[in-house]
Amino acid sequence: MLPQKHAYIETFGCQMNERDSEIMAQLLAADHYAATNDMQAADLIVINTCSIRDKAEQKAYSLLGRLRIMKRANPALIIAVTGCVAQQNGAGLLKRMPFVDLIIGPQNIYRLPELLDQQTVRLSSSTRSRRCQIATTLSPAFRIPPFLPTITKPSFKRFITIMQGCNNFCTYCVVPYTRGREISRSAADILKEINHLVDNGIKEVTLIGQNVNSYGRDDSSSTGHSFPELLRAVNAIKGLERIRFTTSHPKDLSLDLIGCFAELKKLCTHFHLPVQSGSNRILKRMNRKYSITSYLDKVTMLRKINPEITLTTDIIVGFPGETDADFEETMELIDTVRFDGGFSFKYSDRPSAVSAGFPDKVPEEIKDFRLNRLQTRQNEITQEQNQQVVGSVLPVMIEGLSKTVAGQWHGRTSGNIIVNFISSNHLLPGQIVNIEIAEAGRNSLRGEHKLD
């Protein structure tokens, strides 16, 4: 029997990266690597990187810089860089981090054990070969392999990858260059995985992809399902309580998908629909392929089909060429839509993104001012939206006990709002209970457990 080794994985970025890290951890477990939370005890350190925004990339580089000292002290330590930074920079990483042993792009994570075994042989050989292995090929023939996750610790919810890559080429985005073109996963594999998870106690799944609305539309797809059809098939799985999905592109939001929010009882009443800007001129420069009018029309349809739906969004401030007038249109948009929440960011140039070459960059101090103003107003709207549910009774899925307040539980509404409440009852994560909402905050609700 091979001796047990230990692997430490640090994940930056989106849900896709979180799921990729879970997959790598499972592959490593089958290759005799036990997971550890202690970096100092690790024989292998995997840094799963994100390059969507500069801040996440710089955090990854900062951590890698600290690993240089560990590698010097322990030459047998294997350091792997995976994810979008690995794909984007490839061999260029070695100029900054020559001590890295493996550089693996998102399509190649399933090869991790094979690449690791090869590198281990090199490091243990008499020649002590230090050549880094680089696996960053993006192939149009790539298919997401069938994969059944293990349940190593109690859980009630999981992410399910249904596709990866993107065909939209928004001018600020690197996803088409780091994850390739859209590739839909087999519907049969997805449904098999969800059934497997439900059999192991999972109550909620979140279907993830860069643009789930276009699931099944790629030329190479043989799924036989559109995204609404996939949702209906998932909804039919017995024992599953809730379905969520992210992320959606507004231009691909169909009437059929909108109708699912009235038709499917397990589909949660939360829709994350990134708008990015309230200015048609800026949307055109972003290559978003929709107008504010069409976006608002879809918001109206969503709220008509399901008045309980909560809407959240993404907004970029300070895109190249954004004027004060463009920004005021964004402010007008958030007052018109009244999003329940949102994620907003300052624009930053990303390598390979078209907008990196745009002139008329917005000064940092103006971006800071605009972001602060937008976030302040959105926080006010979120508080006002949350206030509207005070006095109502909402079904809440339990997530767990508070670590700081004795007897306090927390869970999430179908609309994805956190609820804190006191209960002396023995509750379980994944259990759905009725909570009467007594108080609204900006980031959460507070309520009382209504015994059935």
XYZ file of C-alpha atoms in Angstrom:
452
model
C 0.000 0.000 0.000
C 1.333 3.433 -0.966
C 2.090 5.850 1.888
C -0.484 8.561 2.497
C 0.479 12.039 1.380
C -1.297 15.324 2.008
C -2.650 17.969 -0.355
C -3.619 21.550 0.412
C -5.886 23.403 -2.059
C -6.450 27.165 -1.998
C -9.282 28.421 -4.215
C -9.815 31.902 -5.607
C -12.763 33.129 -7.648
C -16.128 31.852 -8.743
C -18.315 28.803 -8.119
C -16.778 27.134 -11.173
C -13.400 27.251 -9.440
C -14.915 25.942 -6.206
C -16.357 22.981 -8.082
C -13.062 22.411 -9.927
C -11.269 22.314 -6.565
C -13.741 19.703 -5.297
C -13.034 17.600 -8.382
C -9.278 17.906 -7.933
C -9.558 16.977 -4.249
C -11.488 13.838 -5.167
C -9.000 12.892 -7.884
C -6.148 13.393 -5.437
C -7.877 11.293 -2.771
C -7.994 8.417 -5.256
C -4.265 9.005 -5.847
C -3.403 8.597 -2.133
C -3.444 12.297 -1.211
C -5.482 13.158 1.870
C -6.830 16.692 2.156
C -5.260 18.941 4.785
C -6.023 22.443 6.024
C -2.436 22.867 7.187
C -0.272 24.194 4.369
C 2.887 23.397 6.335
C 1.930 19.697 6.468
C 1.280 19.403 2.720
C 3.303 17.382 0.215
C 1.344 19.104 -2.561
C -0.060 22.642 -2.673
C -2.577 23.530 -5.381
C -3.423 27.198 -5.994
C -6.619 27.347 -8.061
C -6.594 30.828 -9.540
C -9.036 33.360 -10.978
C -8.197 36.135 -13.445
C -11.639 37.684 -13.959
C -10.587 40.619 -11.780
C -7.154 41.972 -10.992
C -7.635 41.703 -7.213
C -8.175 37.925 -7.271
C -5.154 37.447 -9.539
C -2.917 39.547 -7.307
C -4.034 37.587 -4.220
C -2.964 34.367 -5.954
C 0.417 35.832 -6.899
C 0.905 37.086 -3.345
C 0.312 33.601 -1.949
C 2.616 32.053 -4.530
C 5.313 34.517 -3.523
C 5.122 33.236 0.054
C 5.389 29.643 -1.172
C 8.828 30.372 -2.615
C 10.277 30.162 0.894
C 8.531 26.848 1.593
C 9.826 25.389 -1.662
C 13.357 26.472 -0.830
C 13.111 24.759 2.564
C 11.505 21.623 1.114
C 12.487 20.937 -2.532
C 10.286 17.806 -2.550
C 7.174 19.960 -2.059
C 5.132 20.067 -5.273
C 3.415 23.353 -6.128
C 0.695 23.412 -8.759
C -1.053 26.431 -10.247
C -4.430 25.721 -11.821
C -7.375 27.754 -13.067
C -7.640 30.845 -15.228
C -4.305 32.485 -14.359
C -2.553 29.225 -15.248
C -4.410 29.068 -18.557
C -3.905 32.753 -19.325
C -0.198 33.032 -18.511
C 1.061 29.500 -19.101
C 4.824 29.439 -19.335
C 4.858 33.159 -18.531
C 4.139 32.209 -14.925
C 7.595 30.705 -14.649
C 9.267 34.074 -15.217
C 7.722 35.282 -11.953
C 7.475 31.936 -10.166
C 10.250 29.609 -11.455
C 9.745 27.230 -8.522
C 6.255 26.114 -9.679
C 6.087 22.444 -10.717
C 2.724 22.181 -12.498
C 0.687 24.696 -14.516
C -2.738 23.306 -15.413
C -5.615 25.017 -17.226
C -9.309 24.357 -16.460
C -9.820 21.799 -19.230
C -6.875 19.738 -17.980
C -7.660 19.356 -14.268
C -8.833 15.781 -14.850
C -5.207 14.960 -15.790
C -3.907 16.153 -12.410
C -3.022 12.675 -11.004
C -1.207 11.708 -14.212
C 0.779 14.954 -14.336
C 1.489 14.762 -10.617
C 2.827 11.222 -10.850
C 5.152 12.246 -13.684
C 6.437 15.222 -11.718
C 6.945 13.116 -8.588
C 9.130 10.711 -10.578
C 11.194 13.625 -11.885
C 11.721 15.139 -8.458
C 12.707 11.797 -6.943
C 15.117 10.845 -9.727
C 18.845 11.100 -9.350
C 18.965 13.974 -11.836
C 16.409 16.010 -9.811
C 14.855 17.365 -13.016
C 13.067 20.647 -12.245
C 11.291 21.137 -15.552
C 7.752 22.429 -14.921
C 4.937 20.570 -16.636
C 2.453 22.797 -18.460
C -0.999 21.553 -19.519
C -2.972 24.465 -20.938
C -4.325 23.131 -24.209
C -7.849 24.345 -25.040
C -9.407 21.812 -27.372
C -12.702 22.264 -29.244
C -13.067 18.490 -28.967
C -12.958 18.579 -25.150
C -15.917 17.033 -23.355
C -16.584 17.312 -19.637
C -15.993 13.756 -18.349
C -18.630 11.843 -16.371
C -17.912 12.399 -12.706
C -19.695 11.209 -9.582
C -18.641 13.200 -6.512
C -17.875 11.588 -3.201
C -19.549 12.932 -0.063
C -16.665 13.089 2.394
C -18.457 15.206 5.008
C -22.122 15.918 5.778
C -23.616 18.411 3.356
C -27.017 19.444 2.086
C -26.136 21.424 -1.050
C -23.693 21.159 -3.932
C -22.634 22.902 -7.139
C -23.194 21.003 -10.394
C -21.216 21.999 -13.480
C -23.503 21.852 -16.523
C -21.248 23.641 -19.018
C -18.068 25.654 -19.246
C -16.597 28.270 -21.507
C -18.297 31.189 -23.226
C -19.041 32.332 -26.781
C -20.005 35.926 -26.010
C -16.626 37.694 -26.017
C -17.634 40.660 -23.869
C -14.810 43.119 -24.394
C -13.829 43.227 -20.698
C -13.836 39.460 -20.132
C -11.141 36.782 -20.382
C -13.354 33.693 -19.974
C -13.362 32.698 -23.686
C -9.554 32.776 -23.564
C -9.146 30.935 -20.243
C -12.004 28.392 -20.379
C -12.543 28.205 -24.126
C -15.747 28.158 -26.121
C -19.048 26.906 -24.711
C -19.166 23.172 -24.070
C -22.355 21.697 -22.632
C -22.142 18.656 -20.434
C -24.221 15.573 -21.179
C -27.692 15.867 -19.643
C -27.537 12.171 -18.748
C -24.305 12.745 -16.792
C -25.797 15.762 -15.003
C -28.948 13.913 -13.979
C -26.936 10.879 -12.885
C -24.758 13.087 -10.689
C -27.741 14.842 -9.097
C -29.515 11.545 -8.403
C -26.300 10.270 -6.827
C -26.086 13.370 -4.633
C -29.726 13.174 -3.565
C -29.221 9.519 -2.639
C -26.429 10.773 -0.346
C -28.553 13.407 1.405
C -28.192 16.488 -0.808
C -31.308 18.681 -0.741
C -30.272 21.642 -2.915
C -28.222 21.895 -6.111
C -26.926 24.938 -7.956
C -26.383 24.430 -11.686
C -23.351 26.450 -12.747
C -21.752 27.638 -15.962
C -20.470 30.875 -17.464
C -23.787 31.272 -19.315
C -26.286 28.593 -18.323
C -29.001 30.162 -20.508
C -27.198 28.873 -23.609
C -26.848 25.311 -22.294
C -27.338 22.819 -25.124
C -26.910 25.365 -27.908
C -23.221 24.832 -28.703
C -22.479 23.162 -32.031
C -20.705 20.235 -30.386
C -23.541 19.598 -27.933
C -25.334 16.268 -27.931
C -27.270 16.920 -24.750
C -30.702 16.722 -26.364
C -31.915 19.291 -23.820
C -32.311 23.043 -23.730
C -31.711 24.709 -20.366
C -35.448 24.897 -19.506
C -35.794 21.222 -20.443
C -32.846 20.354 -18.193
C -34.464 22.291 -15.331
C -37.695 20.330 -15.783
C -35.777 17.038 -15.670
C -33.949 18.099 -12.491
C -37.218 19.277 -10.943
C -38.618 15.755 -11.390
C -35.908 14.146 -9.214
C -37.516 12.805 -6.045
C -35.952 13.898 -2.775
C -34.488 17.111 -4.178
C -35.931 20.206 -2.485
C -34.395 23.211 -4.210
C -32.776 24.157 -7.529
C -30.682 27.253 -8.177
C -28.566 28.300 -11.147
C -25.965 30.892 -12.114
C -24.877 32.764 -14.213
C -27.247 34.056 -16.907
C -26.676 36.344 -19.874
C -29.667 38.654 -20.506
C -29.560 38.245 -24.280
C -30.173 34.486 -23.931
C -33.024 34.717 -21.414
C -35.922 32.992 -23.193
C -39.655 33.104 -22.542
C -39.451 29.364 -21.854
C -36.903 29.925 -19.077
C -38.909 32.807 -17.610
C -41.932 30.510 -17.519
C -40.007 27.999 -15.394
C -40.283 30.371 -12.431
C -44.039 29.810 -12.416
C -44.023 26.179 -13.516
C -41.316 24.483 -11.419
C -41.973 24.256 -7.679
C -38.388 23.365 -6.758
C -36.839 26.234 -8.717
C -35.841 28.934 -6.229
C -37.294 32.395 -6.681
C -33.926 34.102 -7.155
C -32.488 35.231 -10.480
C -28.997 36.698 -10.855
C -29.093 38.667 -14.116
C -25.931 40.740 -14.711
C -26.651 44.070 -16.436
C -23.110 45.543 -16.140
C -24.165 49.104 -17.112
C -27.269 51.240 -17.450
C -25.931 52.980 -20.550
C -26.698 51.600 -24.004
C -23.540 53.251 -25.330
C -21.387 51.465 -22.761
C -23.233 48.159 -23.264
C -22.379 48.380 -26.961
C -18.703 49.001 -26.143
C -18.879 45.997 -23.807
C -20.320 43.874 -26.654
C -23.222 42.790 -24.436
C -25.715 42.481 -27.340
C -28.814 43.760 -25.522
C -30.304 47.151 -24.778
C -31.555 48.573 -21.516
C -35.083 48.499 -22.951
C -34.870 44.763 -23.683
C -33.334 44.140 -20.249
C -36.168 46.011 -18.521
C -38.735 44.121 -20.599
C -37.342 40.829 -19.284
C -37.329 42.100 -15.710
C -40.999 43.037 -16.129
C -41.827 39.565 -17.464
C -39.975 37.838 -14.617
C -41.836 39.829 -11.984
C -45.139 39.310 -13.735
C -44.694 35.545 -13.962
C -43.548 35.338 -10.311
C -44.071 38.424 -8.122
C -41.979 36.842 -5.333
C -38.811 36.655 -7.414
C -35.709 38.414 -6.068
C -33.356 39.918 -8.635
C -29.635 40.524 -8.209
C -27.078 41.790 -10.688
C -23.457 42.652 -11.529
C -22.367 46.194 -12.426
C -18.989 47.486 -13.631
C -18.231 51.153 -12.987
C -15.562 53.149 -14.781
C -15.520 51.157 -18.028
C -13.269 52.930 -20.570
C -15.077 55.953 -21.953
C -17.802 55.946 -19.280
C -18.923 59.562 -18.854
C -20.790 61.159 -15.993
C -23.936 60.876 -18.131
C -23.365 57.144 -18.704
C -22.944 56.618 -14.970
C -26.115 58.581 -14.204
C -27.978 56.166 -16.492
C -26.676 53.298 -14.376
C -27.876 55.048 -11.225
C -31.262 55.575 -12.857
C -31.393 51.892 -13.775
C -30.890 50.639 -10.208
C -33.631 53.001 -9.022
C -35.933 51.718 -11.786
C -35.306 47.992 -11.288
C -34.741 48.130 -7.522
C -32.505 45.081 -7.397
C -32.624 43.061 -4.190
C -28.845 43.011 -4.171
C -25.858 43.210 -6.423
C -22.138 42.897 -6.935
C -20.397 46.006 -8.230
C -16.767 46.465 -9.195
C -14.347 48.990 -10.583
C -13.250 48.194 -14.119
C -9.701 46.874 -14.466
C -7.801 45.911 -17.613
C -7.432 42.159 -18.028
C -4.798 40.520 -20.261
C -6.233 39.430 -23.649
C -9.470 41.371 -23.097
C -10.276 43.719 -25.975
C -11.098 46.637 -23.674
C -7.529 46.659 -22.350
C -6.665 48.462 -25.592
C -9.490 50.990 -25.369
C -8.554 54.660 -24.907
C -10.284 57.068 -22.511
C -9.530 55.149 -19.329
C -11.434 56.510 -16.333
C -9.181 57.829 -13.535
C -9.087 55.729 -10.371
C -10.417 58.511 -8.148
C -13.497 58.863 -10.364
C -14.042 55.092 -10.343
C -13.774 55.110 -6.546
C -16.324 57.913 -6.249
C -18.790 56.247 -8.616
C -18.469 52.839 -6.973
C -19.038 54.275 -3.513
C -22.094 56.216 -4.678
C -23.589 53.204 -6.473
C -22.987 50.809 -3.576
C -24.423 53.272 -1.072
C -27.628 53.605 -3.071
C -27.899 49.862 -3.739
C -27.478 49.164 -0.021
C -30.358 51.525 0.704
C -32.551 49.771 -1.871
C -31.633 46.327 -0.510
C -32.609 47.433 2.999
C -35.931 48.779 1.672
C -36.608 45.582 -0.285
C -35.875 43.445 2.755
C -38.184 45.603 4.881
C -41.118 44.610 2.664
C -41.079 41.003 3.925
C -41.213 41.920 7.620
C -44.307 40.294 9.124
C -44.492 37.532 6.528
C -43.770 33.850 7.093
C -41.096 32.428 4.772
C -39.836 28.867 4.269
C -36.128 28.822 5.143
C -33.639 26.041 4.430
C -31.410 25.534 7.466
C -27.681 25.982 6.875
C -26.396 25.608 10.425
C -25.889 26.987 13.920
C -24.257 30.320 14.582
C -20.672 30.099 15.785
C -21.058 33.247 17.880
C -24.640 33.399 19.206
C -25.891 30.506 21.338
C -29.079 28.907 20.040
C -29.117 30.984 16.858
C -29.598 29.261 13.521
C -29.175 30.629 10.032
C -30.673 29.605 6.743
C -31.700 30.928 3.362
C -35.012 31.799 1.756
C -35.924 30.622 -1.707
C -35.030 34.157 -2.779
C -31.482 33.630 -1.440
C -31.767 35.967 1.541
C -30.015 34.931 4.780
C -32.315 34.572 7.812
C -31.094 34.383 11.422
C -33.392 33.057 14.140
C -33.382 31.535 17.619
C -34.755 28.039 18.095
C -34.422 25.495 20.875
C -35.535 22.730 18.502
C -33.129 20.167 17.117
C -32.770 21.225 13.491
C -30.732 19.787 10.635
C -28.953 21.449 7.710
C -31.128 21.045 4.624
C -34.335 21.011 6.654
C -36.942 23.594 5.613
C -38.769 25.439 8.416
C -41.201 28.349 8.488
C -39.799 31.584 9.909
C -41.825 34.681 10.714
C -39.705 37.676 9.689
C -39.482 40.228 12.493
C -36.629 42.491 11.416
C -34.837 43.444 8.210
C -31.175 44.339 7.850
C -29.178 45.165 4.765
C -27.488 41.776 4.535
C -29.958 39.519 6.294
C -33.324 39.066 7.967
C -34.099 38.145 11.560
C -37.108 36.061 12.517
C -38.815 33.576 14.783
C -39.270 29.869 14.220
C -42.967 29.090 13.674
C -43.552 25.565 14.908
C -45.689 23.482 12.538
